[in-house]
PDB file of C-alpha atoms in Angstrom:
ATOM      1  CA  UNK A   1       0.000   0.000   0.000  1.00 49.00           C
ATOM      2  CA  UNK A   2       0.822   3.802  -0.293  1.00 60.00           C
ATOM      3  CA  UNK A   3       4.644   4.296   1.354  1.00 90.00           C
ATOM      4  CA  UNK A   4       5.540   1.118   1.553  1.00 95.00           C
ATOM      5  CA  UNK A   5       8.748   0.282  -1.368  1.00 96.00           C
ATOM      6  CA  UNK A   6      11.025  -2.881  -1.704  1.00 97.00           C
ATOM      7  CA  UNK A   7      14.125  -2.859  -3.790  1.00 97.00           C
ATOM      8  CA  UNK A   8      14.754  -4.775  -5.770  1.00 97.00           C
ATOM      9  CA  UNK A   9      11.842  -5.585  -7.595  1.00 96.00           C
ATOM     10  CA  UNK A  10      13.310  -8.457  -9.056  1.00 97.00           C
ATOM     11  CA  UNK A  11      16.510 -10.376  -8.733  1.00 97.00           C
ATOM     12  CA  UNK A  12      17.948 -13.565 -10.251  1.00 97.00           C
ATOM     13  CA  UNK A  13      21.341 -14.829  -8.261  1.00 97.00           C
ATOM     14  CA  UNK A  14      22.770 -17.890  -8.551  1.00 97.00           C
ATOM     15  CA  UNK A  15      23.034 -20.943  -5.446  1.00 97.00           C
ATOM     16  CA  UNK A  16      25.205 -20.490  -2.021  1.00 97.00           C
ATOM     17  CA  UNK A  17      25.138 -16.554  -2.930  1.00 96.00           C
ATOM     18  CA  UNK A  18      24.217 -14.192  -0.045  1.00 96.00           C
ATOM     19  CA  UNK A  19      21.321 -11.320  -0.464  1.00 97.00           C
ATOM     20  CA  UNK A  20      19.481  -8.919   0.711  1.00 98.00           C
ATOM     21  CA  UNK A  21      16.119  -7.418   0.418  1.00 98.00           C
ATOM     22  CA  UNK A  22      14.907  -3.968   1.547  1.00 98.00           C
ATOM     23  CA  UNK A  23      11.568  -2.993   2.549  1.00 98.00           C
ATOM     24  CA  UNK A  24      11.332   0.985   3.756  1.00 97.00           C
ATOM     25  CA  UNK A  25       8.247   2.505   4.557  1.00 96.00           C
ATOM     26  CA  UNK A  26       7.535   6.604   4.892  1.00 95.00           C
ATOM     27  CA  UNK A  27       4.260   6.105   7.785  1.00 91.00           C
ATOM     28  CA  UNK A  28       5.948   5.484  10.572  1.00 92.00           C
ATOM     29  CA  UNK A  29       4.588   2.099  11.446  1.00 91.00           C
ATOM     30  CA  UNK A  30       6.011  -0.101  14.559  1.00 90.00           C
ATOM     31  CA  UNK A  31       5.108  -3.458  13.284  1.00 92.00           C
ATOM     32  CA  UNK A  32       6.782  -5.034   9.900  1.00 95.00           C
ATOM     33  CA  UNK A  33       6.632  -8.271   8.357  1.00 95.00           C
ATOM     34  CA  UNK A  34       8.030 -10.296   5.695  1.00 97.00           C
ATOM     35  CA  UNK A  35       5.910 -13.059   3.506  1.00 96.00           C
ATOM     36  CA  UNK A  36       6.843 -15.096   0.869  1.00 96.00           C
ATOM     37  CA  UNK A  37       4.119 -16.080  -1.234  1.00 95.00           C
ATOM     38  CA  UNK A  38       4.182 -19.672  -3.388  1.00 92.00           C
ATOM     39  CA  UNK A  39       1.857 -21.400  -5.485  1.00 83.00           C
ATOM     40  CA  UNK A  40      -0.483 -23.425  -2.920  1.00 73.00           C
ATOM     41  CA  UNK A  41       0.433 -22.049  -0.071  1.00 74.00           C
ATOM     42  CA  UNK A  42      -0.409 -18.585  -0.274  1.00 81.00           C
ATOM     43  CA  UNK A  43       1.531 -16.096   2.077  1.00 91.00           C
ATOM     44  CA  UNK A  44       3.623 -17.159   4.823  1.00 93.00           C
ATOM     45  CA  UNK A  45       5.177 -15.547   7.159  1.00 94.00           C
ATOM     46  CA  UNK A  46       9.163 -15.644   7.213  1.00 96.00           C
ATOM     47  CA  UNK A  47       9.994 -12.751  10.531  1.00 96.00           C
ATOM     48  CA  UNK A  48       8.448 -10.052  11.593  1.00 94.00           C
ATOM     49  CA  UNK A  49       9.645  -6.964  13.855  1.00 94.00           C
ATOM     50  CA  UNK A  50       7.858  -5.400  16.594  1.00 91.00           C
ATOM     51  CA  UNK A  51      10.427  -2.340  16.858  1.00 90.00           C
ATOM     52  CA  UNK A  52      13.784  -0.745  16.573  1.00 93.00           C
ATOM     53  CA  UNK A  53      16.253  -4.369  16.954  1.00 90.00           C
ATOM     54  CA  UNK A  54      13.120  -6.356  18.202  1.00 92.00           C
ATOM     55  CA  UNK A  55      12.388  -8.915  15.808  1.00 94.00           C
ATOM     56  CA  UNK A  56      11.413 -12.411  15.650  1.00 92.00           C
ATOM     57  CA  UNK A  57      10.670 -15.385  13.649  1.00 93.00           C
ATOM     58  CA  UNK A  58       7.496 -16.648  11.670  1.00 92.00           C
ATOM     59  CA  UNK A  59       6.476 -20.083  10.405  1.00 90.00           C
ATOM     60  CA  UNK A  60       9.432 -20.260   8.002  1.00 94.00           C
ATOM     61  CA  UNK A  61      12.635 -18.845   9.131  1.00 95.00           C
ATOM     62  CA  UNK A  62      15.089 -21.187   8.316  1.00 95.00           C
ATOM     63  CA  UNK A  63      17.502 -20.033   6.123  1.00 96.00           C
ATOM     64  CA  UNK A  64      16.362 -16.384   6.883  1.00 97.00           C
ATOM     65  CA  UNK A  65      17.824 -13.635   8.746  1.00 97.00           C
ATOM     66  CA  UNK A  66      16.298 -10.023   9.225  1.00 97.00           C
ATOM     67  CA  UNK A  67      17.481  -6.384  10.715  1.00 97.00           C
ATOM     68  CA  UNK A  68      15.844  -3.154  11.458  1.00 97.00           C
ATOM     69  CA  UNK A  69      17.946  -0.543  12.650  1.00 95.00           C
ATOM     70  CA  UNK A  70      15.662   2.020  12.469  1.00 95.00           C
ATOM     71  CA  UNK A  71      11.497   2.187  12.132  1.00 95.00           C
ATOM     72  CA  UNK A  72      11.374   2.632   8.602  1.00 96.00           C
ATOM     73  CA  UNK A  73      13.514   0.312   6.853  1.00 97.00           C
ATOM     74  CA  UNK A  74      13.150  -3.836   7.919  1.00 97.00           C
ATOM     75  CA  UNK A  75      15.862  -5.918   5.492  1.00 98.00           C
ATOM     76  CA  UNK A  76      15.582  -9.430   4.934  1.00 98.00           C
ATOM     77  CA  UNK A  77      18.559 -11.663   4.291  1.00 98.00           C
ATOM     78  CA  UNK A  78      19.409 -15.108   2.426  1.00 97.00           C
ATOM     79  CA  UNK A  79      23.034 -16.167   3.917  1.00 93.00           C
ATOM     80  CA  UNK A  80      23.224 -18.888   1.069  1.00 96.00           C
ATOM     81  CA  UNK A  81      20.298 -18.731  -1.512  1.00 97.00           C
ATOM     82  CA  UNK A  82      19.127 -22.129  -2.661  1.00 97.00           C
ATOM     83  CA  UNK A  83      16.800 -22.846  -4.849  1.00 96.00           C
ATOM     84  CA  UNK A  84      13.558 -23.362  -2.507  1.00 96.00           C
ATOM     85  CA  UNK A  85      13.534 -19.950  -1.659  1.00 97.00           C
ATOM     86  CA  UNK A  86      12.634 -19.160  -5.442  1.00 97.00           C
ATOM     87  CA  UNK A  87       9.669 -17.158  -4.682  1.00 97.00           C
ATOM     88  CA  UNK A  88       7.913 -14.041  -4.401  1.00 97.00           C
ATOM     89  CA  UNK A  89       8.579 -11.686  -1.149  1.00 98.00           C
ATOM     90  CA  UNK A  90       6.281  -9.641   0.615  1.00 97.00           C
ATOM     91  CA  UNK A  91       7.319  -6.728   2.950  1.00 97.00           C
ATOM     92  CA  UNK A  92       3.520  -5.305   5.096  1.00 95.00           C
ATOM     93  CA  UNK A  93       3.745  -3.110   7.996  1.00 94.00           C
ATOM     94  CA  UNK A  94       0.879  -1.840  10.000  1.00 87.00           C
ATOM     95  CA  UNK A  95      -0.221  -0.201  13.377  1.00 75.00           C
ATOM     96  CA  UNK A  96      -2.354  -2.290  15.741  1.00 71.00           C
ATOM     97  CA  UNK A  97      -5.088  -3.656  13.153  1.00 76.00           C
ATOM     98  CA  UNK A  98      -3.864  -3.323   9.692  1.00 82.00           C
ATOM     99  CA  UNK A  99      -1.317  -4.615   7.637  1.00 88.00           C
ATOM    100  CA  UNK A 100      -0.397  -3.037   4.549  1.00 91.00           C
ATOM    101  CA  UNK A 101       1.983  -4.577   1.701  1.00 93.00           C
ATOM    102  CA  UNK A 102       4.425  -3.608  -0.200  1.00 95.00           C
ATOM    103  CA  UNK A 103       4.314  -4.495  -4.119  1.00 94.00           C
ATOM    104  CA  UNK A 104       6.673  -7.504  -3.709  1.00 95.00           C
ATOM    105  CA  UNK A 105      10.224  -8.797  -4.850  1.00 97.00           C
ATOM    106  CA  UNK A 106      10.444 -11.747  -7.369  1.00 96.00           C
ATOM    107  CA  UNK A 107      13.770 -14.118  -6.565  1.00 97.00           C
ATOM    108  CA  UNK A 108      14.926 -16.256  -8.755  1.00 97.00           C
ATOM    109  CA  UNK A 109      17.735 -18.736  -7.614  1.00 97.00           C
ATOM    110  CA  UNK A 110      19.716 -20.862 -10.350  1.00 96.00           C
TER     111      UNK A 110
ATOM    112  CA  UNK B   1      -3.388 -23.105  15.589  1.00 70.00           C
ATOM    113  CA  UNK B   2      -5.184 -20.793  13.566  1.00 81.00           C
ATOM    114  CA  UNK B   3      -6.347 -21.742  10.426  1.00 91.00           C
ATOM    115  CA  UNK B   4      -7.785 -20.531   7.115  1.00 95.00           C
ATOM    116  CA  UNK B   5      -9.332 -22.684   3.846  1.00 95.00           C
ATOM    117  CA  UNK B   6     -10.820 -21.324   1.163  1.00 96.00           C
ATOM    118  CA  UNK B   7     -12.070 -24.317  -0.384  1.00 95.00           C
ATOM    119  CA  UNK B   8     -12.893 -22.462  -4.110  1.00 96.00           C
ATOM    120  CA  UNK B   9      -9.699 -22.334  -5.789  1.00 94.00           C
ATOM    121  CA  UNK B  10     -11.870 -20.681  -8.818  1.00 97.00           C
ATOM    122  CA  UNK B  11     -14.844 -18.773  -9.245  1.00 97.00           C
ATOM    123  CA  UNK B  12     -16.181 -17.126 -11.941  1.00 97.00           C
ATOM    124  CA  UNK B  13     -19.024 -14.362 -12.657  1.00 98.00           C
ATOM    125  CA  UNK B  14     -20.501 -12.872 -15.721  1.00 98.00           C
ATOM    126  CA  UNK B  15     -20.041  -8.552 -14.964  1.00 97.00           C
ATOM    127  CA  UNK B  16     -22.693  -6.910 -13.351  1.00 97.00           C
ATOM    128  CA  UNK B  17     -24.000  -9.950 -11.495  1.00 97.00           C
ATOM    129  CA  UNK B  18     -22.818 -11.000  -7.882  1.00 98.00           C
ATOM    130  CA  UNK B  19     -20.140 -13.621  -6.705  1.00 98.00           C
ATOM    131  CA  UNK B  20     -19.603 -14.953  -3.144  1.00 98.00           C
ATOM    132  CA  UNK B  21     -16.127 -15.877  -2.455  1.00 98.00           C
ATOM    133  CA  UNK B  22     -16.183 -18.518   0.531  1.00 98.00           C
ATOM    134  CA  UNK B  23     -13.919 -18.712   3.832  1.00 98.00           C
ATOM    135  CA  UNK B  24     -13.682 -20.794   7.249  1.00 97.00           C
ATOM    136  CA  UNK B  25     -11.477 -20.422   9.782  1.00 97.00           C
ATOM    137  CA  UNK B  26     -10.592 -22.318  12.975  1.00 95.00           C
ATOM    138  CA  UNK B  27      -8.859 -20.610  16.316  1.00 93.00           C
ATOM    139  CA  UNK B  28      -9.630 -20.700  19.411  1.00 92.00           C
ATOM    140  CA  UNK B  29      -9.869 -16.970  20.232  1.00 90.00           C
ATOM    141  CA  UNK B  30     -12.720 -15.095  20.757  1.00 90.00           C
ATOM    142  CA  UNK B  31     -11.565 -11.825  19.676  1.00 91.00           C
ATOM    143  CA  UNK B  32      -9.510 -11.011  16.260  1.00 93.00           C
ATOM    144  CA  UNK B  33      -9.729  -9.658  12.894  1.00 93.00           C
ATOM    145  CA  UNK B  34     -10.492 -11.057   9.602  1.00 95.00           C
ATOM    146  CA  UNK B  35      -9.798  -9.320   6.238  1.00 95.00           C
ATOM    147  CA  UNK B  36      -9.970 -10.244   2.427  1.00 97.00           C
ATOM    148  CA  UNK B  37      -6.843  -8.878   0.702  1.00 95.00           C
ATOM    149  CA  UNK B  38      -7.393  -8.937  -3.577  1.00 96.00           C
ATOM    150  CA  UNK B  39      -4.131  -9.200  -5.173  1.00 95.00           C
ATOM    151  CA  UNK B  40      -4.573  -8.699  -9.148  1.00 94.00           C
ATOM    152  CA  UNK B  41      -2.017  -9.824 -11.849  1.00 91.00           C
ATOM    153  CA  UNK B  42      -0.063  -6.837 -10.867  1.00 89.00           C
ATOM    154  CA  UNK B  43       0.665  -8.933  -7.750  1.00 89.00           C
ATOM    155  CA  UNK B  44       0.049  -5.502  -5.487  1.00 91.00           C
ATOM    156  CA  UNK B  45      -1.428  -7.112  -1.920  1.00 92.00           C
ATOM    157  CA  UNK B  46      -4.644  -4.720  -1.534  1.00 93.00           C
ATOM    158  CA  UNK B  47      -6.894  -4.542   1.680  1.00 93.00           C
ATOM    159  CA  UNK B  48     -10.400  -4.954   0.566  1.00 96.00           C
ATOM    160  CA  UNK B  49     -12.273  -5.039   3.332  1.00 96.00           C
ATOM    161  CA  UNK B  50     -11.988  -5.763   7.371  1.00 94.00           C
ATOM    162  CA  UNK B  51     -14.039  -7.176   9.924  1.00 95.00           C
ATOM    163  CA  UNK B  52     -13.909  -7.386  13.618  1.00 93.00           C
ATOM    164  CA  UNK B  53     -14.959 -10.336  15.351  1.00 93.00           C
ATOM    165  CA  UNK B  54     -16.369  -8.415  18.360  1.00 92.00           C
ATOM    166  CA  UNK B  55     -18.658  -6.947  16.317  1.00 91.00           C
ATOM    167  CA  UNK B  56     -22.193  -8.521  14.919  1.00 86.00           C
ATOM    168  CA  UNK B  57     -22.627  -6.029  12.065  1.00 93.00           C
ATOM    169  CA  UNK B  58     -21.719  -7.115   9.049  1.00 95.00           C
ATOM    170  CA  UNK B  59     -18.458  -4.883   7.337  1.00 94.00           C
ATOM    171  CA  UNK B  60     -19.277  -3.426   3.527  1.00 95.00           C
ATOM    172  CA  UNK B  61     -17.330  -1.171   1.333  1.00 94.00           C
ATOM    173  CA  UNK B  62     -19.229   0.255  -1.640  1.00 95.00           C
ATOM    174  CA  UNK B  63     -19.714  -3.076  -3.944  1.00 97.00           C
ATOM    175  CA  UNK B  64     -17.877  -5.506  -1.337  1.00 97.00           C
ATOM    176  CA  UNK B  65     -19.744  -6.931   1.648  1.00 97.00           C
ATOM    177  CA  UNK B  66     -19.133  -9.908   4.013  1.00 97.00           C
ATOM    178  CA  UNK B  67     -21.127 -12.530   5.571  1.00 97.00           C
ATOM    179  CA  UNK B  68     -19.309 -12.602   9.070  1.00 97.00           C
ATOM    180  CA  UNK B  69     -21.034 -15.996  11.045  1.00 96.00           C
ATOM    181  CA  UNK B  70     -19.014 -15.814  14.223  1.00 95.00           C
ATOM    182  CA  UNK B  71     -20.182 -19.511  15.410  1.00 94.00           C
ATOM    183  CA  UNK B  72     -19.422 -21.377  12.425  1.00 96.00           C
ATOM    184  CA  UNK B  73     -16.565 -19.554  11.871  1.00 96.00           C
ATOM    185  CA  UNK B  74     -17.050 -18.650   8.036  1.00 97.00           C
ATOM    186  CA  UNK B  75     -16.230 -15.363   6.666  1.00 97.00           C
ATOM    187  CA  UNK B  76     -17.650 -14.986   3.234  1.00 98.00           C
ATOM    188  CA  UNK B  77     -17.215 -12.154   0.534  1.00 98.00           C
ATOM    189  CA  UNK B  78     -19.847 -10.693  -1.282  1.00 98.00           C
ATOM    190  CA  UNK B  79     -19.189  -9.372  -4.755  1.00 98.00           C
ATOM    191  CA  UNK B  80     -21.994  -7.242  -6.077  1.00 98.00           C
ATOM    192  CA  UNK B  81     -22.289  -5.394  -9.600  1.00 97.00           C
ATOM    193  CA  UNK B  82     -18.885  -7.223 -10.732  1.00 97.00           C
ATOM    194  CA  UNK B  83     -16.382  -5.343 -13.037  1.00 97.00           C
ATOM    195  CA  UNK B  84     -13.900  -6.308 -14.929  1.00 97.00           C
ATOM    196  CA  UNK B  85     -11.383  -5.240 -12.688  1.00 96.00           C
ATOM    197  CA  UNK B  86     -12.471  -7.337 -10.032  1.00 97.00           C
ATOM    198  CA  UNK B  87     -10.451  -9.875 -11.714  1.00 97.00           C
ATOM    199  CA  UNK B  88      -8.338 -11.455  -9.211  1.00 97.00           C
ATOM    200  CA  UNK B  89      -6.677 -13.394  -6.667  1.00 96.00           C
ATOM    201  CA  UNK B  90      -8.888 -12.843  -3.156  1.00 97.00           C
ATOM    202  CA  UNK B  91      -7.208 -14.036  -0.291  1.00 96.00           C
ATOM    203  CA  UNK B  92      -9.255 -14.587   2.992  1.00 97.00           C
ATOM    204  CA  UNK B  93      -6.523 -13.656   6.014  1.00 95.00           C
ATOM    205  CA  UNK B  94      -7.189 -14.189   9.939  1.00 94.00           C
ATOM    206  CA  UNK B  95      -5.191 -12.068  12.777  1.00 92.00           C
ATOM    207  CA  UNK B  96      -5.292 -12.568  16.164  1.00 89.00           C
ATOM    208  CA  UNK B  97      -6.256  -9.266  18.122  1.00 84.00           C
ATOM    209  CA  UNK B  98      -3.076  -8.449  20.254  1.00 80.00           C
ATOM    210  CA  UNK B  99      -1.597  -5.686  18.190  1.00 72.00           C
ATOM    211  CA  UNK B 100       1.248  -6.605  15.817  1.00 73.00           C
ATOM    212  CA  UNK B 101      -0.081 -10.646  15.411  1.00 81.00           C
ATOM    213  CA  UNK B 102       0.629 -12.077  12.158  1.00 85.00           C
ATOM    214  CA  UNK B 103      -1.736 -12.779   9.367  1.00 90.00           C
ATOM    215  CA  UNK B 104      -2.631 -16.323   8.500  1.00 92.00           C
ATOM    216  CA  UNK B 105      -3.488 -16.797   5.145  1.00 92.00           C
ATOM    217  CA  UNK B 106      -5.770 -19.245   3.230  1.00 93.00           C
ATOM    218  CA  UNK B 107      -4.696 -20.381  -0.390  1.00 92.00           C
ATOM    219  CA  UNK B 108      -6.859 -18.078  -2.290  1.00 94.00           C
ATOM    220  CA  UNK B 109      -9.608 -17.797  -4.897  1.00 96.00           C
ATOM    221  CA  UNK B 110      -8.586 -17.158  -8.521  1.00 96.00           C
ATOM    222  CA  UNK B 111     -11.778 -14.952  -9.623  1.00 98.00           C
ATOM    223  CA  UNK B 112     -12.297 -14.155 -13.013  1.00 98.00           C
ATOM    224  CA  UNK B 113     -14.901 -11.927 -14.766  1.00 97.00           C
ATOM    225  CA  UNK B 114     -16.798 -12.773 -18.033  1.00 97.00           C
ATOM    226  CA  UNK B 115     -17.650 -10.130 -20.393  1.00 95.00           C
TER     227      UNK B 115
END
């Protein structure tokens, strides 16, 4: 939604390769969140942050890492892409009832 | 563990008429959130419409209503006067209340629109 960005919008890497995703968002919002969304499965949560250096994981971390240094920016890291984390990656952030989404990263890993 | 199934994984409607996009759920809270979330081929994630379980009325926005049966646990979207650009992926989402809870997703509806 409205002032929520990720960069890249799409990346293609290649196996055992490290990267990172950014999500930044302009409203100031506490919570953030990153999905990943596959055929079947819908969206599923990887980590999410509840502040400033508070984060924590979601029903598929493994092989995930995330930061957030500061409230508007939430990065999500692969320390060694393989390819089953192909997919498509949704930042959202949102205050107390709402979440709000970014317009999502394609990754492709060879 | 919450859950969400949306057991149409297609639906289709000829524009103008109306569609209703099924959802259940299973938790065992008694106060949260549900939402439908429409994400067209663009692949943009956009909030449709919300609904809070501690209330009994019924959530609408303009053409978009929901059928919100708290016992049963089914949480169904209501379509009226379909467009074109209604076209889409609807995803049915649950959240618990307690402020920052995740969503839980069910697989989706692919809903298309006949001329």
């Amino acid at each position: 939604d409205a002032g929520i960005t990720q960069s890249p919008r799409h990346k293609v890497t290649e196996t055992g390769t490290p990267v990172t995703l950014r999500c930044h968002q302009t409203e100031n919002h506490r919570y953030m969140y990153w999905y990943r969304q596959d055929p079947g499965h819908g969206l599923r949560l990887i980590h999410y942050s509840y502040g400033v250096k508070d984060t924590d994981k979601g029903e598929v971390s493994d092989g995930y890492s995330v930061s957030r240094s500061k409230t508007e920016d939430f990065l999500l890291t692969l320390e060694s892409a393989t390819s089953s984390q192909t997919s498509v990656y949704f930042c959202a952030a949102g205050g107390p009832e709402t979440q709000y989404f970014g317009p999502g990263t394609r990754l492709l890993v060879l | 563990a919450q859950t969400v199934t949306q057991s149409q994984p297609e639906m289709s409607v000829q524009e103008a008429e109306t569609v209703t996009l099924s959802c259940t759920y299973d938790t065992s809270e008694s106060d949260y959130y549900l939402f439908w979330y429409k994400q067209p081929p663009s692949r943009q994630m956009i909030l449709v419409i919300r609904q809070e379980a501690y209330k009994q009325q019924n959530a609408t926005e303009n053409r978009f209503s929901v059928n919100f049966q708290k016992a049963a646990k089914s949480f169904s979207l209501k379509i009226s006067d379909s467009q074109l650009g209604d076209a889409a992926m609807y995803f049915c989402a649950y959240r618990r209340q307690t402020s920052g809870s995740r969503l839980t997703f069910g697989e989706g509806t692919q809903l298309t629109v006949n001329p």
